[in-house]
């Protein structure tokens, strides 16, 4: 337990946050039997390995062994401590927590670490402050004129919480001081650029939310055309622009429903698309499309349509994004708006239907690449130029083949077309492709997201296996605890991770014989312990045969200790001696085979 709240409150918060609802904010889940499955957000998942059990209220990844209850999911997903996750989910469910003074240990731990919950609160406060500025009759006049000129409707302005950082170097800092917002938090949230210097000055403010809707950063557009046109919050513990997409919280339902995500570049492009009723649109935050973006979208969408400018820079950006998506095994198409227009202008000038038409007619990856290849052949007749163009094309085809994004029939067609244009034999092209597929696989393996889950040391030998079996059984058949506790004490478990779990489990079962898995998980602070416990529960469930497995495991354990007792009898003292004598006698009586160390 976190030591912050009583167990009853923790349970109440756990119950108020349905695990399927919470996880669905981050991963698109599909029903499969009694469970829900999706792509795991904790490893580079390409088949749905992530299972959520709505009845048990637990999740489990079969590939990376992440697992636990709703608190653990939030802890891992948002990098929070256990108390922070409790606080976060209490807030989500609208449960008020009584503030308790932190113990000296806790305050020492938290004093120099940033609390993401607090940063989100400061951001929410600042967003509200900026909004009030924009609505202010006098202060907000010029910015409101700009919003009107950009044809952003009052509804959109409200929905996207647009705001204004007025033309004064330290307006926000002074406002924060007046409201007793700690200056350190303002710094940590990236809202300052130095002492007495706001980060955002004279800018139209676009709050950036994470997928759960809390504000994690800001984008600001200049209102006097000085400095960069757009600036974003710096990277903070909450905000990393290469890993977040503007509008995802608003768009994710429609993206999941249509299995298609449309990606534009700018804030206003995204806002305007939603204003016109295209609600599966998100925006990158003035950065190029990253692997991080692709990974996020992959969890919600099967297909990505990238809308880009048809100028040279736009083409290059599209080309790079395409490579990223291919290597992430995303089906990507490209749609270009007529030159000189951004999607926002285009929507305003041409309307929703033509915009949708544009998306429908989006170019397939190979067509796009083919066009690039043939164009560069027409343009560049030097050997190097042509060679480069072919190389690029071949690599794309190889990546797609490796990722399973290209059917054999398409491969045949592409190879024969390519053979004609470059005058190389089909067989040679196929050999080249095979070589490059190896390269694609290698490149992808470098991209694997750092696993947040440690590999687990389950111990070795018969005794460790027996210990594991006992826990696996108890987690599925708690009523067998009566038998277990007469013969086995939690101290018998000598594999560190199993000992930790045994201690928690024995304590829980001693207080409540009918305790459920999620109740036990709600007592655990450590993500690693939670992963292991969920793994034990799952393995146990799969194996079944609880009674006979328990008997076998207890016999084996007793035999092991009997053996150990023979060799170490003199060094053993106290309670343990008594326990071992008991199990020894039991073993000789019940198990004539005496398994020993075999
Ligand atoms: Zn996983």
XYZ file of C-alpha atoms and ligand atoms in Angstrom:
599
model
C 0.000 0.000 0.000
C 1.154 3.478 -0.763
C 0.937 4.600 2.831
C -1.035 7.575 1.594
C -4.557 6.238 1.748
C -6.432 3.423 3.348
C -7.079 0.280 1.366
C -10.821 0.932 1.145
C -10.291 4.259 -0.626
C -7.770 2.698 -2.995
C -10.298 -0.031 -3.829
C -13.007 2.546 -4.377
C -10.796 4.440 -6.832
C -9.903 1.205 -8.585
C -13.580 0.308 -8.944
C -14.506 3.744 -10.229
C -12.028 3.441 -13.108
C -12.999 0.607 -15.379
C -9.792 -0.831 -16.793
C -11.245 -1.176 -20.295
C -12.245 2.514 -20.337
C -8.877 3.667 -19.069
C -6.818 1.496 -21.411
C -9.059 2.321 -24.390
C -7.873 5.887 -24.097
C -4.417 4.652 -25.091
C -5.030 1.538 -27.143
C -7.839 0.544 -29.456
C -9.206 -2.708 -28.025
C -11.204 -5.361 -29.825
C -13.320 -8.052 -28.237
C -11.894 -11.552 -28.421
C -13.784 -14.158 -26.437
C -14.055 -13.003 -22.862
C -11.125 -10.646 -23.219
C -10.216 -7.511 -25.145
C -7.045 -7.397 -27.218
C -4.940 -4.658 -28.772
C -1.384 -3.607 -29.571
C 0.776 -3.376 -26.468
C 1.834 0.193 -25.604
C 4.848 -1.063 -23.656
C 6.789 -2.788 -26.392
C 7.123 -2.615 -30.150
C 4.094 -4.786 -30.803
C 3.045 -5.915 -34.258
C 0.468 -8.553 -33.437
C -2.093 -7.846 -30.740
C -0.302 -9.267 -27.693
C -2.018 -7.085 -25.152
C -5.002 -8.612 -23.337
C -7.419 -6.903 -21.004
C -9.769 -8.952 -18.874
C -12.876 -6.889 -18.029
C -14.124 -9.377 -15.410
C -10.862 -9.560 -13.520
C -10.022 -5.918 -14.273
C -6.454 -6.764 -15.171
C -4.228 -6.443 -18.240
C -1.458 -8.680 -19.478
C 0.929 -8.580 -22.423
C 1.978 -11.997 -23.658
C 5.050 -10.678 -25.406
C 6.731 -8.368 -22.910
C 5.078 -9.666 -19.731
C 3.737 -6.292 -18.624
C 0.700 -6.865 -16.467
C -1.344 -5.576 -13.576
C -4.404 -3.612 -12.613
C -5.574 -0.171 -13.659
C -3.110 1.595 -11.324
C -0.173 -0.273 -12.818
C -1.279 0.578 -16.306
C -1.349 4.287 -15.491
C 1.927 4.033 -13.577
C 3.679 2.481 -16.552
C 1.937 4.502 -19.228
C 2.420 7.901 -17.658
C 5.578 7.207 -15.696
C 3.940 7.864 -12.357
C 4.631 6.511 -8.891
C 1.923 4.446 -7.231
C 0.573 7.362 -5.121
C 0.611 9.609 -8.205
C -1.354 7.010 -10.170
C -3.905 6.782 -7.363
C -4.242 10.549 -7.367
C -4.557 10.648 -11.138
C -7.320 8.044 -11.232
C -9.131 9.565 -8.271
C -9.239 12.799 -10.225
C -10.415 10.986 -13.348
C -13.307 9.471 -11.405
C -14.080 12.704 -9.574
C -13.198 11.267 -6.174
C -11.861 13.827 -3.730
C -8.830 12.670 -1.800
C -8.105 13.913 1.665
C -4.716 15.535 1.743
C -2.374 13.928 4.171
C 0.936 15.365 5.174
C 3.644 13.325 3.438
C 6.037 11.469 5.695
C 9.587 12.797 5.819
C 10.663 9.890 3.632
C 8.101 10.739 0.970
C 8.896 14.429 0.927
C 12.563 13.645 0.584
C 11.836 11.395 -2.360
C 9.504 13.791 -4.135
C 11.198 17.115 -3.422
C 13.639 17.045 -6.324
C 11.499 14.981 -8.659
C 8.827 16.544 -10.795
C 5.289 15.418 -10.196
C 3.583 15.145 -13.604
C 0.166 15.577 -11.964
C 1.244 18.955 -10.608
C 2.599 20.058 -13.981
C -0.701 19.145 -15.600
C -2.496 21.262 -13.004
C -0.264 24.252 -13.668
C -0.884 23.822 -17.381
C -4.631 23.680 -16.810
C -4.436 26.847 -14.746
C -2.353 28.622 -17.419
C -4.702 27.487 -20.192
C -7.636 28.934 -18.295
C -5.724 32.155 -17.738
C -4.898 32.427 -21.459
C -8.539 31.718 -22.327
C -9.725 34.509 -20.059
C -7.260 36.858 -21.759
C -8.651 36.025 -25.160
C -12.187 36.648 -23.984
C -11.275 39.920 -22.304
C -12.994 42.772 -24.153
C -9.896 44.961 -24.359
C -6.876 42.682 -23.958
C -8.239 40.042 -26.328
C -9.534 42.292 -29.118
C -6.666 41.953 -31.600
C -6.258 38.210 -31.113
C -10.003 37.645 -31.446
C -9.921 39.571 -34.721
C -7.217 37.203 -35.914
C -9.249 34.145 -34.875
C -12.267 35.530 -36.744
C -10.150 36.285 -39.808
C -8.901 32.687 -39.800
C -12.601 31.648 -39.801
C -12.247 29.695 -36.586
C -15.770 29.479 -35.169
C -16.591 30.418 -31.562
C -17.450 26.741 -30.960
C -14.026 25.650 -32.172
C -12.357 28.353 -30.125
C -14.044 26.912 -27.072
C -13.572 23.263 -27.974
C -9.845 23.713 -28.547
C -9.511 26.047 -25.527
C -7.726 28.715 -27.526
C -6.159 31.474 -25.489
C -3.936 34.497 -25.541
C -0.547 35.287 -24.035
C -0.664 39.081 -24.011
C 2.088 41.425 -25.160
C 3.936 41.718 -21.862
C 7.151 39.913 -20.926
C 6.062 38.580 -17.519
C 2.272 38.691 -17.453
C 1.867 34.987 -16.697
C 4.603 34.982 -14.060
C 2.901 37.864 -12.250
C -0.502 36.206 -12.495
C 0.994 33.004 -11.090
C 2.523 34.886 -8.197
C -0.828 36.453 -7.369
C -2.418 32.994 -7.332
C 0.396 31.443 -5.258
C 1.426 29.110 -8.061
C 4.986 28.034 -7.172
C 7.465 29.621 -9.638
C 9.371 26.341 -9.767
C 6.326 24.565 -11.185
C 5.899 27.267 -13.799
C 9.528 26.669 -14.838
C 9.150 22.906 -14.868
C 6.033 23.211 -17.024
C 8.088 25.135 -19.578
C 6.025 28.300 -19.243
C 8.974 30.560 -18.486
C 12.030 31.481 -20.530
C 14.045 32.895 -17.630
C 13.526 34.876 -14.454
C 10.748 37.405 -15.091
C 10.410 36.229 -18.672
C 7.380 34.343 -19.952
C 7.956 31.721 -22.606
C 4.948 32.856 -24.624
C 4.503 36.578 -25.310
C 1.938 38.113 -27.648
C 0.875 34.787 -29.051
C -2.359 32.983 -29.792
C -2.227 29.942 -27.549
C -3.116 26.382 -28.534
C -3.169 24.086 -25.504
C -1.905 20.599 -26.373
C -3.648 17.728 -24.629
C -2.594 14.158 -24.189
C -4.935 11.396 -25.208
C -6.739 11.548 -21.880
C -7.470 15.239 -22.368
C -5.134 16.769 -19.811
C -3.027 19.663 -20.981
C 0.612 18.699 -21.370
C 2.012 21.661 -23.302
C 1.270 24.646 -25.520
C 1.797 25.893 -29.005
C 1.837 29.642 -29.583
C 1.375 31.534 -32.831
C 2.897 34.976 -33.073
C 0.443 37.847 -33.355
C 2.962 40.496 -34.415
C 4.961 38.409 -36.878
C 8.136 38.691 -34.784
C 10.184 35.625 -33.936
C 9.198 32.176 -35.090
C 5.693 31.873 -36.465
C 4.958 29.007 -34.080
C 6.727 27.971 -30.912
C 5.977 25.003 -28.672
C 6.562 24.243 -25.026
C 10.012 22.772 -24.436
C 10.312 19.111 -23.541
C 9.083 18.537 -19.985
C 8.303 15.384 -17.998
C 4.816 15.658 -19.514
C 5.521 16.875 -23.004
C 7.624 15.547 -25.843
C 6.521 16.827 -29.201
C 7.973 13.924 -31.157
C 5.695 11.641 -29.188
C 2.459 13.529 -29.241
C -0.151 14.460 -31.774
C -2.352 17.522 -31.583
C -6.052 16.672 -31.409
C -5.637 12.988 -30.607
C -7.916 13.267 -27.583
C -10.648 14.724 -29.802
C -10.011 12.417 -32.745
C -9.252 9.054 -31.234
C -12.836 7.704 -31.182
C -13.367 8.509 -34.836
C -9.911 7.199 -35.725
C -10.672 3.907 -33.999
C -14.147 3.704 -35.549
C -12.966 4.456 -39.085
C -9.623 2.681 -38.564
C -8.136 5.631 -40.420
C -6.120 8.549 -39.107
C -5.580 11.676 -41.182
C -2.418 13.573 -40.338
C -1.960 17.265 -41.129
C 0.810 19.590 -40.104
C -0.640 22.633 -38.386
C -2.872 23.464 -35.456
C -5.315 25.434 -37.580
C -5.442 22.681 -40.233
C -6.508 20.257 -37.551
C -9.020 22.622 -35.953
C -10.562 23.479 -39.316
C -10.895 19.818 -40.312
C -12.820 19.126 -37.118
C -14.889 22.277 -37.638
C -15.893 20.877 -41.029
C -16.827 17.551 -39.472
C -13.714 15.556 -40.411
C -13.054 14.343 -36.910
C -10.375 11.712 -37.474
C -7.733 14.368 -38.126
C -4.660 15.008 -35.963
C -1.616 17.246 -36.444
C 2.093 16.849 -35.894
C 3.408 19.773 -33.888
C 5.567 21.433 -36.481
C 7.967 18.505 -36.435
C 8.407 15.909 -39.082
C 6.495 12.709 -38.664
C 8.407 10.490 -36.227
C 8.469 6.827 -35.316
C 6.840 7.937 -32.056
C 3.874 9.349 -33.983
C 3.604 6.187 -36.044
C 3.600 4.016 -32.948
C 0.841 6.046 -31.336
C -1.359 5.969 -34.412
C -0.796 2.271 -34.964
C -2.550 1.562 -31.695
C -5.749 3.188 -32.965
C -5.702 3.041 -36.750
C -4.971 0.544 -39.490
C -4.477 3.183 -42.124
C -2.831 6.600 -42.072
C -3.446 9.279 -44.659
C -0.844 11.962 -44.650
C -1.909 15.324 -46.039
C 1.024 17.341 -47.292
C 1.918 20.397 -49.345
C 2.796 19.603 -52.919
C 5.864 21.871 -52.882
C 9.357 20.374 -52.753
C 9.701 20.609 -48.966
C 6.287 19.001 -48.588
C 7.234 16.159 -50.909
C 10.438 15.494 -49.008
C 8.580 15.501 -45.684
C 5.977 13.110 -47.094
C 8.706 10.839 -48.365
C 10.328 10.642 -44.946
C 7.009 10.065 -43.174
C 6.268 7.294 -45.574
C 9.473 5.462 -44.712
C 8.659 5.786 -41.018
C 5.177 4.346 -41.488
C 6.346 1.510 -43.691
C 8.916 0.394 -41.162
C 6.189 0.496 -38.521
C 3.996 -1.690 -40.726
C 1.343 0.969 -41.144
C -0.670 1.164 -44.307
C 0.031 4.719 -45.417
C -1.392 6.830 -48.207
C -0.500 10.336 -49.252
C -2.859 13.134 -50.167
C -1.607 16.453 -51.397
C -3.386 19.786 -51.299
C -2.909 22.047 -54.325
C 0.308 24.002 -54.217
C 0.364 27.165 -52.143
C -2.552 26.096 -49.966
C -2.584 24.470 -46.573
C -5.430 22.108 -45.648
C -7.076 24.890 -43.641
C -7.262 27.216 -46.665
C -8.320 24.363 -48.865
C -11.219 23.396 -46.594
C -12.398 26.987 -46.418
C -12.193 27.449 -50.179
C -13.372 24.051 -51.400
C -15.422 22.593 -48.548
C -15.731 19.269 -46.808
C -16.702 17.150 -49.809
C -13.703 18.105 -51.868
C -11.434 17.589 -48.907
C -12.866 14.112 -48.426
C -12.455 13.442 -52.107
C -8.819 14.416 -51.759
C -8.441 11.853 -48.982
C -10.228 9.182 -51.000
C -7.886 9.737 -53.902
C -4.806 9.559 -51.718
C -1.858 7.990 -53.485
C -0.637 4.596 -52.574
C 2.983 4.386 -51.357
C 4.306 2.592 -54.409
C 2.587 4.912 -56.806
C 4.164 7.816 -54.955
C 7.574 6.187 -55.007
C 7.126 5.159 -58.616
C 6.335 8.719 -59.572
C 9.446 9.865 -57.784
C 11.512 7.265 -59.566
C 10.220 7.997 -63.044
C 10.432 11.733 -62.480
C 14.042 11.514 -61.413
C 14.754 9.316 -64.427
C 13.283 11.943 -66.677
C 15.094 14.753 -64.905
C 18.432 13.223 -64.085
C 20.225 11.196 -66.699
C 23.502 10.890 -64.812
C 24.366 7.429 -63.672
C 24.695 8.408 -59.998
C 21.362 10.205 -59.946
C 19.560 7.260 -61.488
C 21.310 4.756 -59.277
C 20.274 6.703 -56.195
C 16.655 6.816 -57.329
C 16.628 3.061 -57.943
C 18.269 2.365 -54.593
C 15.613 4.401 -52.823
C 12.801 2.666 -54.628
C 14.195 -0.817 -54.022
C 14.630 -0.105 -50.327
C 10.989 0.971 -50.042
C 9.775 -2.175 -51.760
C 12.035 -4.301 -49.556
C 10.805 -2.613 -46.368
C 7.214 -3.143 -47.457
C 7.894 -6.790 -48.253
C 9.562 -7.292 -44.916
C 6.677 -5.613 -43.104
C 4.126 -7.706 -44.956
C 2.648 -4.617 -46.587
C 3.056 -5.875 -50.121
C 1.278 -8.811 -51.733
C 3.231 -11.229 -53.959
C 1.221 -10.215 -57.004
C 2.115 -6.543 -56.481
C 5.722 -7.528 -56.032
C 5.666 -9.298 -59.401
C 4.138 -6.263 -61.088
C 6.566 -3.845 -59.504
C 9.557 -5.997 -60.394
C 8.520 -6.357 -64.011
C 7.818 -2.619 -64.374
C 11.129 -1.842 -62.760
C 12.908 -4.315 -64.988
C 11.582 -2.465 -68.034
C 12.525 0.990 -66.878
C 16.017 0.211 -65.627
C 16.828 -2.625 -68.017
C 17.823 -5.060 -65.311
C 16.745 -8.709 -65.275
C 13.813 -9.570 -62.932
C 15.916 -12.227 -61.275
C 18.635 -9.715 -60.401
C 16.060 -7.313 -59.010
C 14.650 -10.052 -56.787
C 18.133 -10.856 -55.515
C 18.649 -7.179 -54.695
C 15.309 -7.110 -52.876
C 16.177 -10.142 -50.775
C 19.418 -8.448 -49.697
C 17.573 -5.305 -48.732
C 14.900 -7.118 -46.779
C 17.588 -8.237 -44.376
C 18.655 -4.624 -44.029
C 15.063 -3.539 -43.323
C 14.703 -6.125 -40.576
C 17.943 -4.951 -39.030
C 16.904 -1.287 -39.145
C 13.590 -2.131 -37.525
C 15.251 -4.011 -34.709
C 17.206 -0.884 -33.832
C 13.901 0.899 -33.497
C 12.455 -1.314 -30.834
C 11.155 0.802 -28.004
C 12.973 0.357 -24.727
C 11.131 -2.259 -22.858
C 9.800 -0.910 -19.637
C 9.522 -4.423 -18.360
C 12.591 -6.051 -16.845
C 13.343 -9.669 -17.533
C 12.328 -11.649 -14.488
C 14.556 -13.935 -12.432
C 12.242 -16.747 -11.364
C 15.033 -18.724 -9.732
C 16.187 -22.181 -10.756
C 15.726 -25.762 -9.726
C 12.971 -27.856 -8.290
C 12.434 -25.737 -5.207
C 11.973 -22.539 -7.217
C 9.529 -24.306 -9.523
C 7.578 -25.640 -6.572
C 7.416 -22.183 -4.975
C 6.155 -20.761 -8.226
C 3.521 -23.456 -8.568
C 2.159 -22.800 -5.085
C 1.723 -19.109 -5.874
C 0.198 -19.847 -9.276
C -2.372 -22.072 -7.621
C -3.182 -19.692 -4.782
C -3.711 -16.779 -7.156
C -6.384 -18.808 -8.939
C -7.828 -20.895 -6.131
C -7.536 -18.847 -2.939
C -9.580 -21.343 -0.937
C -6.605 -23.731 -1.032
C -4.763 -21.262 1.185
C -6.112 -23.133 4.236
C -4.089 -26.181 3.232
C -1.041 -24.167 2.280
C -0.744 -22.055 5.381
C -0.636 -25.101 7.637
C 2.446 -26.387 5.914
C 4.197 -23.483 4.276
C 5.263 -20.156 5.718
C 5.966 -17.187 3.444
C 9.611 -17.333 4.586
C 10.012 -20.652 2.791
C 10.005 -18.769 -0.490
C 13.663 -17.983 -1.094
C 13.571 -16.656 -4.670
C 13.449 -12.858 -4.094
C 10.556 -12.047 -6.421
C 8.540 -15.059 -5.223
C 9.225 -14.156 -1.622
C 7.888 -10.631 -2.194
C 4.757 -11.960 -3.847
C 4.242 -14.646 -1.196
C 4.443 -12.037 1.559
C 1.783 -9.881 -0.115
C -0.426 -12.819 -1.019
C -0.258 -14.508 2.385
C -1.072 -11.250 4.126
C -3.998 -10.576 1.828
C -5.392 -14.110 2.162
C -4.983 -14.052 5.917
C -7.185 -10.962 6.152
C -9.686 -11.947 3.479
C -9.971 -15.490 2.183
C -11.995 -14.351 -0.813
C -9.638 -11.591 -1.949
C -9.614 -11.032 -5.714
C -6.627 -10.571 -7.971
C -7.355 -6.896 -8.500
C -7.563 -6.345 -4.732
C -4.157 -7.914 -4.341
C -2.772 -5.795 -7.175
C -4.118 -2.673 -5.500
C -1.744 -3.372 -2.598
C 1.333 -3.424 -4.770
C 3.411 -0.337 -5.432
C 6.054 -1.830 -7.699
C 5.383 -2.219 -11.387
C 7.834 -5.136 -11.581
C 6.139 -7.069 -8.793
C 2.797 -6.421 -10.464
C 4.076 -7.757 -13.776
C 5.307 -10.934 -12.081
C 2.158 -11.467 -10.088
C -0.032 -11.087 -13.166
C 2.216 -13.503 -15.027
C 1.899 -16.077 -12.222
C -1.878 -15.710 -12.184
C -2.075 -16.167 -15.939
C 0.258 -19.155 -16.041
C -1.654 -20.744 -13.175
C -4.980 -20.275 -14.893
C -3.652 -21.821 -18.069
C -2.338 -24.923 -16.313
C -5.435 -25.576 -14.159
C -5.469 -28.792 -12.016
C -5.049 -26.726 -8.900
C -5.427 -29.335 -6.201
C -3.067 -31.917 -7.681
C -0.489 -29.318 -8.686
C -0.519 -27.906 -5.201
C 0.000 -31.308 -3.641
C 2.839 -32.056 -6.019
C 4.495 -28.712 -5.363
C 4.212 -28.977 -1.605
C 5.634 -32.486 -1.668
C 8.493 -31.381 -3.835
C 9.210 -28.421 -1.595
C 9.100 -30.566 1.495
C 11.438 -33.057 -0.100
C 13.799 -30.301 -1.055
C 13.888 -28.943 2.478
C 14.308 -32.409 3.913
C 17.360 -32.872 1.766
C 18.654 -29.497 2.718
C 18.031 -30.247 6.382
C 20.173 -33.327 6.202
C 23.163 -31.373 5.015
C 22.641 -28.162 6.958
C 20.893 -29.243 10.089
C 23.382 -27.680 12.424
C 23.217 -24.237 10.957
C 19.453 -23.935 11.206
C 17.853 -22.325 14.192
C 14.551 -21.212 15.650
C 11.214 -21.314 13.886
C 12.662 -22.509 10.669
C 13.952 -25.644 12.343
C 10.496 -26.399 13.614
C 9.010 -25.797 10.203
C 11.539 -27.971 8.508
C 11.071 -30.738 11.021
C 7.351 -30.591 10.327
C 7.700 -30.762 6.607
C 10.335 -33.437 6.904
C 8.070 -35.639 8.955
C 5.240 -34.945 6.563
C 7.346 -35.852 3.597
C 8.434 -39.166 4.988
C 4.881 -40.036 5.836
C 3.146 -38.833 2.669
C 5.734 -39.156 0.016
C 7.740 -42.326 0.226
C 9.449 -41.549 -3.072
C 11.063 -38.538 -1.432
C 11.675 -36.337 -4.418
C 14.752 -34.758 -2.938
C 16.699 -32.585 -5.284
C 15.978 -34.522 -8.469
Zn 4.018 -5.765 -24.427
